[in-house]
Coordinates of C-alpha atoms in Angstrom, one line a residue:
X1 CA 6.1 15.5 -1.3
X2 CA 8.6 15.3 1.5
X3 CA 11.7 17.2 0.7
X4 CA 14.3 14.7 -0.5
X5 CA 17.3 16.7 0.7
X6 CA 19.6 16.7 3.7
X7 CA 18.6 18.8 6.7
X8 CA 21.1 20.9 8.5
X9 CA 21.5 18.5 11.5
X10 CA 24.2 16.4 12.9
X11 CA 24.2 13.0 14.6
X12 CA 24.6 9.3 14.0
X13 CA 22.9 8.0 10.9
X14 CA 19.5 6.6 11.6
X15 CA 19.1 3.1 10.2
X16 CA 15.6 2.3 9.0
X17 CA 16.4 -0.8 7.0
X18 CA 14.4 -3.9 8.0
X19 CA 17.6 -5.9 7.7
X20 CA 20.1 -5.8 10.6
X21 CA 23.1 -3.9 9.5
X22 CA 26.2 -4.8 11.5
X23 CA 28.5 -1.9 12.3
X24 CA 32.0 -2.1 10.8
X25 CA 34.1 -4.0 13.2
X26 CA 37.5 -2.6 14.1
X27 CA 40.6 -4.5 13.1
X28 CA 41.6 -7.0 15.8
X29 CA 45.1 -6.2 17.2
X30 CA 46.4 -9.2 19.0
X31 CA 48.4 -8.4 22.1
X32 CA 50.9 -10.7 23.6
X33 CA 52.9 -10.6 26.8
X34 CA 56.6 -10.9 26.3
X35 CA 58.5 -12.8 28.9
X36 CA 61.9 -11.3 29.7
X37 CA 64.5 -13.9 30.2
X38 CA 67.9 -12.8 31.4
X39 CA 70.6 -14.8 29.7
X40 CA 74.3 -14.6 30.7
X41 CA 76.3 -14.2 27.6
X42 CA 80.0 -15.0 27.4
X43 CA 82.3 -12.2 28.6
X44 CA 84.0 -11.7 25.2
X45 CA 80.7 -11.3 23.4
X46 CA 78.8 -9.3 26.0
X47 CA 79.8 -5.9 24.7
X48 CA 79.1 -6.8 21.0
X49 CA 75.6 -8.1 21.8
X50 CA 74.8 -5.1 23.9
X51 CA 75.4 -2.9 20.9
X52 CA 73.5 -5.2 18.6
X53 CA 70.4 -5.1 20.9
X54 CA 70.7 -1.3 21.1
X55 CA 70.7 -1.0 17.3
X56 CA 67.8 -3.4 17.0
X57 CA 65.5 -1.4 19.3
X58 CA 66.6 2.0 18.1
X59 CA 63.7 2.5 15.7
X60 CA 61.2 1.8 18.6
X61 CA 63.1 4.3 20.8
X62 CA 62.9 6.8 17.9
X63 CA 59.1 6.4 17.5
X64 CA 58.7 6.7 21.2
X65 CA 60.7 9.9 21.4
X66 CA 58.7 11.2 18.4
X67 CA 55.7 11.5 20.6
X68 CA 57.6 11.9 23.9
X69 CA 60.2 14.0 25.5
X70 CA 63.2 11.6 25.6
X71 CA 66.2 14.0 25.7
X72 CA 68.5 11.3 24.4
X73 CA 66.8 11.3 20.9
X74 CA 66.2 14.5 19.0
X75 CA 62.4 15.2 18.3
X76 CA 61.8 15.7 14.6
X77 CA 58.8 18.0 15.4
X78 CA 61.3 20.5 16.7
X79 CA 62.5 21.0 13.2
X80 CA 60.8 24.3 11.9
X81 CA 60.4 22.9 8.3
X82 CA 58.7 19.7 9.5
X83 CA 56.6 21.6 11.9
X84 CA 55.4 23.9 9.1
X85 CA 54.5 21.0 6.8
X86 CA 52.6 19.2 9.6
X87 CA 50.6 22.4 10.4
X88 CA 49.8 22.9 6.7
X89 CA 48.7 19.3 6.4
X90 CA 46.3 19.7 9.4
X91 CA 44.9 22.9 7.8
X92 CA 44.3 21.1 4.5
X93 CA 42.6 18.1 6.2
X94 CA 40.4 20.5 8.1
X95 CA 39.4 22.4 5.0
X96 CA 38.6 19.2 3.2
X97 CA 36.5 17.9 6.1
X98 CA 34.6 21.2 6.2
X99 CA 34.0 21.1 2.4
X100 CA 32.7 17.6 2.7
X101 CA 30.3 18.5 5.5
X102 CA 28.9 21.5 3.6
X103 CA 28.6 19.5 0.4
X104 CA 26.8 16.7 2.2
X105 CA 24.3 19.1 3.8
X106 CA 23.5 20.7 0.5
X107 CA 23.4 17.5 -1.7
X108 CA 20.3 15.4 -2.3
X109 CA 20.4 12.2 -0.4
X110 CA 17.8 10.3 -2.5
X111 CA 16.9 12.0 -5.8
X112 CA 18.0 15.3 -7.2
X113 CA 15.2 17.8 -7.6
X114 CA 15.4 20.1 -10.7
X115 CA 12.4 22.4 -10.6
X116 CA 9.5 20.0 -10.7
X117 CA 11.5 17.1 -12.1
X118 CA 13.1 14.4 -9.9
X119 CA 16.3 12.7 -11.0
X120 CA 16.9 9.3 -9.3
X121 CA 20.0 7.1 -9.8
X122 CA 19.5 4.0 -12.0
X123 CA 18.6 0.7 -10.4
X124 CA 19.2 -2.7 -11.9
X125 CA 16.0 -4.3 -13.1
X126 CA 15.1 -7.3 -11.1
X127 CA 14.2 -10.6 -12.9
X128 CA 11.0 -10.9 -10.9
X129 CA 9.9 -7.3 -11.6
X130 CA 6.7 -8.2 -13.3
X131 CA 5.6 -11.4 -11.6
X132 CA 5.9 -13.2 -8.3
X133 CA 8.2 -16.3 -8.3
X134 CA 6.5 -19.4 -9.6
X135 CA 7.7 -21.5 -6.6
X136 CA 5.8 -19.2 -4.2
X137 CA 2.5 -19.2 -6.0
X138 CA 1.5 -22.7 -6.9
X139 CA 0.4 -24.0 -3.5
X140 CA -3.2 -22.6 -3.5
X141 CA -6.1 -22.7 -6.0
X142 CA -9.5 -21.0 -6.0
X143 CA -12.3 -23.2 -4.8
X144 CA -15.4 -20.9 -4.2
X145 CA -17.0 -21.5 -7.5
X146 CA -20.3 -23.3 -7.8
X147 CA -20.0 -27.0 -7.4
X148 CA -21.3 -28.9 -10.4
X149 CA -23.7 -31.7 -9.5
X150 CA -24.3 -30.4 -6.0
X151 CA -27.8 -29.0 -5.7
X152 CA -28.9 -27.7 -2.3
X153 CA -32.6 -28.1 -1.6
X154 CA -34.1 -24.7 -1.3
X155 CA -37.6 -24.4 0.1
X156 CA -40.3 -23.0 -2.2
X157 CA -40.6 -19.2 -2.3
X158 CA -43.7 -19.2 0.0
X159 CA -41.9 -21.3 2.6
X160 CA -38.8 -19.1 3.1
X161 CA -38.7 -17.1 6.3
X162 CA -39.5 -13.9 4.6
X163 CA -37.9 -11.2 2.4
X164 CA -35.0 -8.9 3.1
X165 CA -34.1 -5.7 1.2
X166 CA -31.0 -3.5 1.3
X167 CA -29.7 -0.3 -0.2
X168 CA -26.1 -0.8 -1.4
X169 CA -24.5 2.5 -0.4
X170 CA -21.3 4.4 -1.4
X171 CA -19.2 3.9 -4.5
X172 CA -19.0 0.8 -6.7
X173 CA -16.7 -1.3 -4.5
X174 CA -18.5 -0.5 -1.3
X175 CA -21.7 -1.5 -3.1
X176 CA -20.1 -4.7 -4.2
X177 CA -19.2 -5.7 -0.6
X178 CA -22.7 -4.8 0.5
X179 CA -24.2 -7.1 -2.1
X180 CA -22.0 -10.0 -1.1
X181 CA -22.9 -9.5 2.5
X182 CA -26.7 -9.4 1.6
X183 CA -26.5 -12.8 -0.1
X184 CA -24.7 -14.2 2.9
X185 CA -27.2 -12.8 5.4
X186 CA -30.1 -14.2 3.3
X187 CA -28.5 -17.6 3.5
X188 CA -28.0 -17.4 7.2
X189 CA -31.6 -16.6 7.8
X190 CA -33.0 -18.8 4.9
X191 CA -34.7 -15.7 3.6
X192 CA -35.4 -14.5 0.0
X193 CA -33.3 -11.6 -1.1
X194 CA -34.8 -8.8 -3.2
X195 CA -32.3 -7.6 -5.7
X196 CA -30.3 -4.8 -4.0
X197 CA -30.8 -1.2 -5.0
X198 CA -27.7 0.9 -5.6
X199 CA -28.4 3.9 -3.5
X200 CA -28.3 7.3 -5.2
X201 CA -26.6 9.3 -2.5
X202 CA -25.5 12.9 -2.4
X203 CA -21.7 12.2 -2.6
X204 CA -21.6 10.1 -5.8
X205 CA -24.6 11.8 -7.4
X206 CA -25.1 8.7 -9.5
X207 CA -28.3 7.2 -11.0
X208 CA -27.0 3.8 -11.7
X209 CA -29.2 0.8 -11.1
X210 CA -28.1 -2.8 -10.5
X211 CA -29.0 -3.8 -14.0
X212 CA -27.0 -0.8 -15.5
X213 CA -23.7 -2.3 -14.2
X214 CA -24.1 -6.0 -13.4
X215 CA -25.5 -8.9 -15.4
X216 CA -28.7 -9.6 -13.4
X217 CA -29.6 -12.9 -15.1
X218 CA -26.2 -14.4 -14.4
X219 CA -26.3 -13.1 -10.8
X220 CA -29.6 -14.8 -10.0
X221 CA -28.9 -18.0 -12.0
X222 CA -25.4 -18.6 -10.6
X223 CA -26.7 -18.4 -7.0
X224 CA -29.9 -20.2 -7.5
X225 CA -28.7 -23.2 -5.5
X226 CA -27.5 -21.1 -2.6
X227 CA -30.1 -18.3 -2.1
X228 CA -33.5 -17.4 -3.6
X229 CA -33.2 -14.0 -5.3
X230 CA -36.1 -12.0 -6.8
X231 CA -35.9 -9.0 -9.0
X232 CA -38.4 -6.8 -7.2
X233 CA -40.5 -6.4 -4.1
X234 CA -43.5 -8.8 -4.2
X235 CA -46.7 -7.4 -5.7
X236 CA -48.7 -8.3 -2.6
X237 CA -46.6 -5.8 -0.6
X238 CA -48.3 -2.4 -1.1
X239 CA -46.1 -0.2 1.1
X240 CA -43.1 -0.1 -1.3
X241 CA -42.4 3.7 -0.9
X242 CA -42.4 3.3 2.9
X243 CA -40.1 0.3 3.1
X244 CA -37.1 2.3 4.2
X245 CA -39.0 5.1 6.0
X246 CA -41.3 2.9 8.1
X247 CA -39.8 2.0 11.5
X248 CA -42.0 -1.1 11.6
X249 CA -40.3 -2.3 8.4
X250 CA -36.7 -1.5 9.0
X251 CA -34.1 -3.2 11.2
X252 CA -31.6 -0.6 12.3
X253 CA -28.6 -0.5 14.7
X254 CA -27.1 -3.7 13.4
X255 CA -23.5 -3.6 14.9
X256 CA -20.5 -3.5 12.6
X257 CA -19.1 -6.9 11.8
X258 CA -22.0 -8.6 13.5
X259 CA -21.8 -12.4 13.9
X260 CA -24.1 -14.8 12.2
X261 CA -25.8 -15.5 15.5
X262 CA -26.9 -11.9 15.8
X263 CA -29.0 -12.2 12.7
X264 CA -30.5 -15.4 13.9
X265 CA -31.4 -14.1 17.3
X266 CA -32.3 -10.4 16.5
X267 CA -33.2 -10.0 12.8
X268 CA -34.8 -13.3 11.9
X269 CA -37.8 -13.1 14.4
X270 CA -38.7 -9.7 12.9
X271 CA -38.4 -11.0 9.3
X272 CA -40.8 -13.9 10.2
X273 CA -43.2 -11.5 11.9
X274 CA -43.4 -8.9 9.2
X275 CA -42.6 -11.1 6.2
X276 CA -40.5 -8.3 4.6
X277 CA -37.9 -6.2 6.2
X278 CA -35.3 -3.6 5.1
X279 CA -31.9 -3.7 6.7
X280 CA -30.3 -0.3 7.3
X281 CA -27.4 0.5 7.2
X282 CA -25.7 -2.4 5.6
X283 CA -22.2 -1.7 4.4
X284 CA -20.1 -3.7 6.9
X285 CA -22.7 -5.4 9.1
X286 CA -21.3 -8.9 8.9
X287 CA -18.1 -10.2 10.4
X288 CA -15.4 -12.4 9.0
X289 CA -14.3 -14.9 11.6
X290 CA -17.6 -15.2 13.5
X291 CA -19.6 -16.8 10.7
X292 CA -19.5 -20.4 9.4
X293 CA -16.7 -21.1 6.8
X294 CA -19.4 -21.9 4.2
X295 CA -20.9 -18.4 4.5
X296 CA -17.5 -16.9 3.8
X297 CA -17.1 -19.2 0.8
X298 CA -20.5 -18.0 -0.4
X299 CA -19.4 -14.4 -0.2
X300 CA -16.4 -15.2 -2.4
X301 CA -18.7 -17.1 -4.8
X302 CA -20.7 -13.9 -5.1
X303 CA -17.7 -11.6 -5.5
X304 CA -15.6 -13.6 -7.9
X305 CA -18.2 -15.6 -9.9
X306 CA -21.8 -14.3 -9.6
X307 CA -21.1 -10.5 -9.9
X308 CA -20.2 -10.0 -13.5
X309 CA -20.2 -6.6 -15.2
X310 CA -22.2 -6.1 -18.4
X311 CA -20.6 -7.3 -21.6
X312 CA -20.0 -3.8 -23.0
X313 CA -18.1 -2.9 -19.9
X314 CA -16.0 -6.1 -20.1
X315 CA -15.3 -5.5 -23.8
X316 CA -14.2 -1.9 -23.3
X317 CA -11.9 -2.9 -20.4
X318 CA -10.4 -5.6 -22.6
X319 CA -9.8 -3.0 -25.3
X320 CA -8.1 -0.6 -22.9
X321 CA -5.9 -3.4 -21.5
X322 CA -4.9 -4.4 -25.0
X323 CA -3.9 -0.9 -25.9
X324 CA -1.8 -0.7 -22.7
X325 CA 0.1 -3.8 -23.8
X326 CA 0.7 -2.6 -27.3
X327 CA 1.5 1.1 -26.9
X328 CA 5.1 0.7 -28.1
X329 CA 4.2 -1.3 -31.2
X330 CA 5.2 -4.6 -29.6
X331 CA 3.8 -6.5 -26.6
X332 CA 4.9 -5.2 -23.3
X333 CA 3.7 -5.6 -19.6
X334 CA 1.9 -2.7 -17.9
X335 CA 1.5 -1.5 -14.4
X336 CA -1.8 -0.2 -12.9
X337 CA -1.5 2.5 -10.3
X338 CA -4.4 3.4 -8.0
X339 CA -3.4 6.9 -7.0
X340 CA -5.6 8.1 -4.1
X341 CA -4.6 11.7 -3.8
X342 CA -7.9 13.5 -4.5
X343 CA -8.8 16.7 -2.5
X344 CA -11.4 14.8 -0.4
X345 CA -8.8 12.1 0.5
X346 CA -6.1 14.6 1.3
X347 CA -8.6 16.6 3.5
X348 CA -10.0 13.5 5.3
X349 CA -6.5 12.2 6.0
X350 CA -5.7 15.3 8.1
X351 CA -2.1 14.8 7.1
X352 CA 0.3 17.6 6.3
X353 CA 1.7 17.8 2.7
X354 CA 4.3 20.1 1.1
X355 CA 2.7 23.1 -0.4
X356 CA 2.5 26.9 -0.4
X357 CA 1.0 28.8 2.5
X358 CA -2.0 29.6 0.3
X359 CA -2.6 25.9 -0.4
X360 CA -2.4 25.1 3.3
X361 CA -4.7 27.9 4.3
X362 CA -7.3 26.7 1.7
X363 CA -7.0 23.1 2.9
X364 CA -7.5 24.3 6.5
X365 CA -10.7 26.1 5.5
X366 CA -11.9 23.0 3.6
X367 CA -11.3 20.7 6.5
X368 CA -13.0 23.1 8.9
X369 CA -16.1 23.2 6.7
X370 CA -16.3 19.5 5.9
X371 CA -15.2 18.0 9.3
X372 CA -15.8 20.7 11.9
X373 CA -15.9 18.3 14.9
X374 CA -12.5 16.8 14.0
X375 CA -11.0 20.2 13.0
X376 CA -12.1 22.0 16.2
X377 CA -9.7 25.0 16.3
X378 CA -6.9 23.4 14.4
X379 CA -4.4 23.6 17.2
X380 CA -3.9 19.9 17.6
X381 CA -3.7 19.1 13.9
X382 CA 0.1 19.5 13.4
X383 CA 0.9 16.9 16.1
X384 CA -1.8 14.6 14.7
X385 CA -0.3 15.0 11.2
X386 CA 3.2 14.0 12.4
X387 CA 1.8 11.0 14.3
X388 CA -0.2 9.8 11.3
X389 CA 2.7 10.1 9.0
X390 CA 4.9 8.2 11.4
X391 CA 2.4 5.4 11.6
X392 CA 2.1 5.2 7.8
X393 CA -1.5 6.4 7.7
X394 CA -1.0 9.2 5.1
X395 CA -1.7 8.9 1.4
X396 CA 1.5 8.7 -0.7
X397 CA 2.1 11.8 -2.9
X398 CA 2.7 11.2 -6.6
X399 CA 6.4 12.2 -6.2
X400 CA 6.9 9.7 -3.4
X401 CA 5.3 7.0 -5.5
X402 CA 7.8 7.8 -8.3
X403 CA 10.8 7.5 -6.0
X404 CA 9.6 4.1 -4.6
X405 CA 8.9 2.7 -8.0
X406 CA 12.3 3.7 -9.2
X407 CA 13.9 2.2 -6.1
X408 CA 12.1 -1.1 -6.9
X409 CA 13.8 -1.1 -10.3
X410 CA 11.0 0.0 -12.7
X411 CA 12.6 1.8 -15.6
X412 CA 11.6 5.1 -17.2
X413 CA 10.0 3.2 -20.1
X414 CA 7.4 1.5 -17.8
X415 CA 3.9 1.7 -19.1
X416 CA 1.6 2.9 -16.3
X417 CA -2.2 3.0 -16.2
X418 CA -3.5 5.5 -13.6
X419 CA -6.8 4.9 -11.9
X420 CA -7.5 8.1 -10.0
X421 CA -9.9 10.9 -9.5
X422 CA -8.7 14.5 -9.9
X423 CA -5.4 14.8 -8.2
X424 CA -5.1 17.4 -5.5
X425 CA -2.6 20.1 -6.7
X426 CA -3.2 19.2 -10.4
X427 CA -0.4 18.9 -12.9
X428 CA 2.2 20.5 -10.6
X429 CA 1.6 17.7 -8.1
X430 CA 1.7 15.0 -10.8
X431 CA 4.8 16.4 -12.5
X432 CA 7.4 14.4 -10.6
X433 CA 5.6 11.1 -11.3
X434 CA 4.9 11.9 -14.9
X435 CA 8.4 13.2 -15.6
X436 CA 10.0 10.1 -14.1
X437 CA 7.6 7.8 -15.9
X438 CA 6.4 9.6 -19.1
X439 CA 4.5 6.6 -20.4
X440 CA 1.7 7.2 -17.9
X441 CA -1.9 7.4 -19.1
X442 CA -5.5 7.4 -17.8
X443 CA -8.5 5.9 -19.6
X444 CA -9.3 9.4 -20.9
X445 CA -6.0 9.5 -22.7
X446 CA -6.2 5.8 -23.8
X447 CA -9.7 6.0 -25.3
X448 CA -11.4 8.5 -27.5
X449 CA -14.2 10.8 -26.2
X450 CA -16.7 8.9 -28.3
X451 CA -15.7 5.6 -26.9
X452 CA -16.2 6.8 -23.3
X453 CA -19.4 8.8 -23.9
X454 CA -21.6 5.7 -23.6
X455 CA -20.2 5.2 -20.0
X456 CA -20.3 8.7 -18.8
X457 CA -24.0 8.7 -17.9
X458 CA -23.1 6.3 -15.0
X459 CA -20.2 7.2 -12.8
X460 CA -20.2 3.6 -11.6
X461 CA -19.5 2.4 -15.2
X462 CA -16.4 4.5 -15.4
X463 CA -15.3 3.1 -12.1
X464 CA -15.9 -0.4 -13.4
X465 CA -13.6 0.2 -16.3
X466 CA -10.8 1.3 -13.9
X467 CA -11.5 -1.8 -11.8
X468 CA -11.2 -4.2 -14.7
X469 CA -8.1 -2.6 -16.3
X470 CA -6.3 -2.7 -12.9
X471 CA -7.4 -6.3 -12.4
X472 CA -5.9 -7.3 -15.7
X473 CA -2.6 -5.5 -15.2
X474 CA 0.7 -7.3 -14.8
X475 CA 1.5 -5.3 -11.6
X476 CA -1.0 -3.4 -9.5
X477 CA 0.2 -0.7 -7.0
X478 CA -1.9 0.9 -4.4
X479 CA -1.0 4.1 -2.6
X480 CA -3.6 4.2 0.1
X481 CA -6.3 2.0 1.6
X482 CA -9.9 1.6 0.5
X483 CA -12.4 -0.8 -0.9
X484 CA -11.1 -0.5 -4.5
X485 CA -7.5 -1.5 -3.6
X486 CA -8.4 -4.3 -1.3
X487 CA -10.9 -5.8 -3.7
X488 CA -8.3 -5.7 -6.5
X489 CA -5.6 -7.3 -4.4
X490 CA -8.0 -10.0 -3.2
X491 CA -9.3 -10.8 -6.7
X492 CA -5.7 -11.0 -8.0
X493 CA -4.8 -13.4 -5.2
X494 CA -7.8 -15.5 -6.0
X495 CA -7.0 -15.6 -9.7
X496 CA -3.4 -16.7 -8.9
X497 CA -0.8 -15.3 -6.6
X498 CA 1.6 -15.0 -9.6
X499 CA 0.1 -11.5 -10.3
X500 CA 2.1 -8.9 -8.3
X501 CA 0.0 -6.6 -6.1
X502 CA 2.3 -4.1 -4.4
X503 CA 1.2 -2.6 -1.1
X504 CA 3.8 -0.1 0.0
X505 CA 4.9 0.0 3.6
X506 CA 4.1 3.7 4.2
X507 CA 5.4 3.7 7.7
X508 CA 8.9 2.7 6.6
X509 CA 8.8 5.0 3.6
X510 CA 7.9 8.0 5.8
X511 CA 10.9 7.3 8.0
X512 CA 13.2 6.8 5.0
X513 CA 12.0 10.0 3.3
X514 CA 12.6 11.9 6.6
X515 CA 16.0 10.5 7.3
X516 CA 18.6 13.2 6.1
X517 CA 21.5 10.6 6.4
X518 CA 20.0 7.9 4.3
X519 CA 21.8 7.4 1.0
X520 CA 20.3 6.0 -2.2
X521 CA 21.8 2.6 -2.0
X522 CA 20.5 2.1 1.5
X523 CA 17.1 3.4 0.5
X524 CA 16.9 0.9 -2.4
X525 CA 17.9 -1.9 -0.1
X526 CA 15.1 -1.0 2.4
X527 CA 12.5 -0.8 -0.4
X528 CA 13.4 -4.0 -2.1
X529 CA 13.8 -6.1 1.1
X530 CA 10.7 -4.7 2.8
X531 CA 8.4 -5.3 -0.2
X532 CA 9.5 -8.8 -1.0
X533 CA 6.6 -10.0 1.1
X534 CA 4.2 -7.3 0.1
X535 CA 3.4 -8.3 -3.5
X536 CA 0.3 -10.4 -3.1
X537 CA 1.9 -13.7 -2.1
X538 CA -0.1 -16.4 -0.2
X539 CA -0.6 -15.1 3.3
X540 CA -2.3 -17.0 6.1
X541 CA -5.4 -15.4 7.6
X542 CA -5.7 -14.2 11.2
X543 CA -8.5 -13.2 13.5
X544 CA -10.6 -10.3 12.2
X545 CA -8.8 -10.6 8.8
X546 CA -10.3 -8.8 5.8
X547 CA -11.8 -11.4 3.5
X548 CA -11.9 -9.1 0.6
X549 CA -8.1 -8.4 0.6
X550 CA -7.1 -12.0 1.5
X551 CA -9.5 -14.7 0.5
X552 CA -6.9 -17.5 1.1
X553 CA -9.1 -19.4 3.5
X554 CA -11.8 -20.6 3.2
X555 CA -12.2 -19.4 -0.4
X556 CA -9.0 -21.1 -1.7
X557 CA -7.8 -24.7 -1.3
X558 CA -4.4 -26.4 -1.3
X559 CA -3.4 -27.2 -4.8

């Protein structure tokens, strides 16, 4: 974590608050021009008035001579005693100023670090700490569900344009997006979709099948009026093992975020010709703003309504969420924190993090082994790390997350569910977060070993539990990008914008953590003001927007 202490440097305080802070204005000193009028006084009063005027202006003459050399008035600084006291006063002021500077340079400017524990000042708890204001969340409602009574005429199975088949690659949430896109592409081409296969790749080392994680019957039945879906490759097709290896049967080189027209012009003719085609790769091969609105609505229908986890996964997630709400013996809200600080994420980020020389050397070796082309000789990485941190593209460390949450007003007693892999740096790296928020648990601490054993055979099942517990939380906090976080935020928006989904402004936070002149009060102001609009509130879409993080249109309608 960035060192939260003053650095030995001088200069004007850098203001990083998003609000304009006006400098303290100097007192206004009105000036006036006095007109000198010469009045002729009577002769008998002239001498008396001259003395009266002289007495009246004597204090001004005295002050003038105090700083000047008027020989007519004695200068008090010439007195040895007064001169001594003035010198002594100047010395005392100088010593106090020096002490203040030294103390400021050595004092923590945000939180005091005591070993591996951080101590941050108390922040008053906000009334809207656990939910978005009702007035800001009632203007939109979900509208991508299946429309009752509206049945689209699908042609018979033997009259569709052919079959398409995909491997859903990556982790659970990447697979989820691929499945939604596959349904949409089948609709675009009026093709029959073969139930997607969850690819067993080398990274995740998982043997999960579609039916091991999702309710297949519900999936097919819910979409039966939109797309024809079959469970397996047709029996008449005898080259099943060659489906992905045969060049004749595979459509490759589909561009990222391809428009609907690309599939109609380039893929559909081959599907019609061969009757069955595999599409590879297929993770992000369909755009957002270059497809008909109904296709985007269909993708939301798949994501939020057709894809349901198996009942045992749903029930276990409900049990974990219930335990989170009742850990203190009485009902309480809980926060879900998606902490992305695993070794792979830290390495892939190519950001620099506080650590020992040994840790940094091992991370350099790891990066050189895993990403040799990006690593090169390592000489450019320091500048790259600085640039990425400045732009807010580095994962937040657990200690940084702790300080941000405290600045937002979350108290020590906050119940936090952590969805995370193995944190890089282990318990030492987690200590600042856990010490500041001791009521922090994972599913392994919340459930017994026996309860989780049934889910351990499928990595995807464990990820599904994290997904659902985060989805059901009162507040969700992400620390870095990724499919998990954006799908959670999008689903919570679709369920109702009342649920808070906090997306930290990492660019602003990096500036604040690196500002040696920023005090705690200013930091709190920055955090609170900046994140007022980063809590999952309704947000208009824009060109190339991410449908999964913001389904506002066309998947939601005006209430």
